[in-house]
Coordinates of C-alpha atoms in Angstrom, one line a residue:
X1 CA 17.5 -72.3 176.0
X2 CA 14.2 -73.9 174.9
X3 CA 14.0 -77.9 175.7
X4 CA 11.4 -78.2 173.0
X5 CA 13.0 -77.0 170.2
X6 CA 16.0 -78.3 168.8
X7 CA 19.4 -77.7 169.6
X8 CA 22.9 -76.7 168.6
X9 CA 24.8 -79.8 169.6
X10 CA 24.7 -83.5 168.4
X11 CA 22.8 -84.5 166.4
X12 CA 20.1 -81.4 166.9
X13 CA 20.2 -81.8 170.7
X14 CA 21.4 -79.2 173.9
X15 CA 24.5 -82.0 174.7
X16 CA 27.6 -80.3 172.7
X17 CA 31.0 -82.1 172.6
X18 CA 32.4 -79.9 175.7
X19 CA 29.8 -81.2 177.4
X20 CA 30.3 -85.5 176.7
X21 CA 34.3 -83.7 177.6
X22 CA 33.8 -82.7 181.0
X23 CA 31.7 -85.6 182.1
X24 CA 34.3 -88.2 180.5
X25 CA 36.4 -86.7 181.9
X26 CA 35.4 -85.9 185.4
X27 CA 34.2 -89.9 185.4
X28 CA 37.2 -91.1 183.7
X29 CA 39.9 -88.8 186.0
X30 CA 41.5 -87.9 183.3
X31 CA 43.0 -84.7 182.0
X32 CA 43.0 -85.8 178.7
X33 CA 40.8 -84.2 175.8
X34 CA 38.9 -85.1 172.8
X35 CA 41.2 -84.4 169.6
X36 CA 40.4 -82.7 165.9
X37 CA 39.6 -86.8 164.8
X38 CA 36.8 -86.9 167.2
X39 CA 33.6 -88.6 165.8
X40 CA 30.3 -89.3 166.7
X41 CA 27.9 -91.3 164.9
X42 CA 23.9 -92.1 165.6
X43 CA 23.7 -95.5 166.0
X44 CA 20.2 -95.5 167.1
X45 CA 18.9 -94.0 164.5
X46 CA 15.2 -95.2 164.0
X47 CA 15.0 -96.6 167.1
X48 CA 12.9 -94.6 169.3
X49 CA 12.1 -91.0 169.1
X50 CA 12.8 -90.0 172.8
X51 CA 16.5 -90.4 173.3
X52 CA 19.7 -90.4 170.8
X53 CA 22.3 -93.6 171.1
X54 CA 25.8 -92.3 170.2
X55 CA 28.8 -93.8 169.1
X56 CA 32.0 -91.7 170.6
X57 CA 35.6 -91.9 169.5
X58 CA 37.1 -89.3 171.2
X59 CA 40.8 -89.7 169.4
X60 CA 42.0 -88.6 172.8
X61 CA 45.0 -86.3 173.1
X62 CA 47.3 -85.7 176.4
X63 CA 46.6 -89.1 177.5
X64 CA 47.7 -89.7 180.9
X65 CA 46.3 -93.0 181.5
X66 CA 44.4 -96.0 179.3
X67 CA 41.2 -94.3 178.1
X68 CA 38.7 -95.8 176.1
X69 CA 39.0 -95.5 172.7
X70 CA 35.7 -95.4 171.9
X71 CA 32.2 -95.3 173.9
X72 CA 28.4 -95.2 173.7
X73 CA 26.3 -92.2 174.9
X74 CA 22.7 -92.1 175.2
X75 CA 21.3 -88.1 174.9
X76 CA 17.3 -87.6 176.1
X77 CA 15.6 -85.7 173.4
X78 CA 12.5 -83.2 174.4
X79 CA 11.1 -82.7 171.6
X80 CA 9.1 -86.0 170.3
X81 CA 9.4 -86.3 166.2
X82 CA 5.8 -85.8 166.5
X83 CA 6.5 -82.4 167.4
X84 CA 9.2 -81.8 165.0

C-alpha cells in the first residue's frame, strides 16, 4: 500500500467499509453489522483537500442494542489535490 496514491476505499482513500465496521463496532460494543442499504456520502466535498467528511448510514442488521442510525466520519487523505 502506497499512502500517496489513491486508494480502493471511500471515496479514493485506504479506509474501506470493513474498516469504519470494526471500529464502530469495537466503539459502539456491538455485534451488529453494516447492511446491503449502507450509504456513504461526501459531505465535505470542497472543503479542504487534506481530509474527507463522511456521512454514514450504516442500515444496521443484527441489532442488539440502539445504534445510531446514522454518523459522521472524517478520513485523512495523503495525497494533497495538488498532487493528484
Amino acid at each position: 500500500m502506497n499512502l500517496y496514491t489513491p486508494g480502493n476505499g471511500l471515496f479514493e482513500t485506504h479506509v474501506t467499509w470493513e474498516d469504519i465496521e470494526q471500529d464502530m463496532q469495537r466503539e459502539l460494543k456491538t455485534k451488529a453489522i453494516f447492511g446491503p442499504n449502507k450509504t456513504a456520502k461526501n459531505i465535505g466535498d470542497g472543503i479542504g483537500f487534506m481530509s474527507r467528511v463522511v456521512l454514514i448510514e450504516p442500515d444496521w442488521q443484527n441489532q442488539d442494542k440502539q445504534l445510531p442510525k446514522q454518523f459522521i466520519v472524517k478520513v485523512r487523505l495523503f495525497q494533497s489535490k495538488h498532487e493528484e
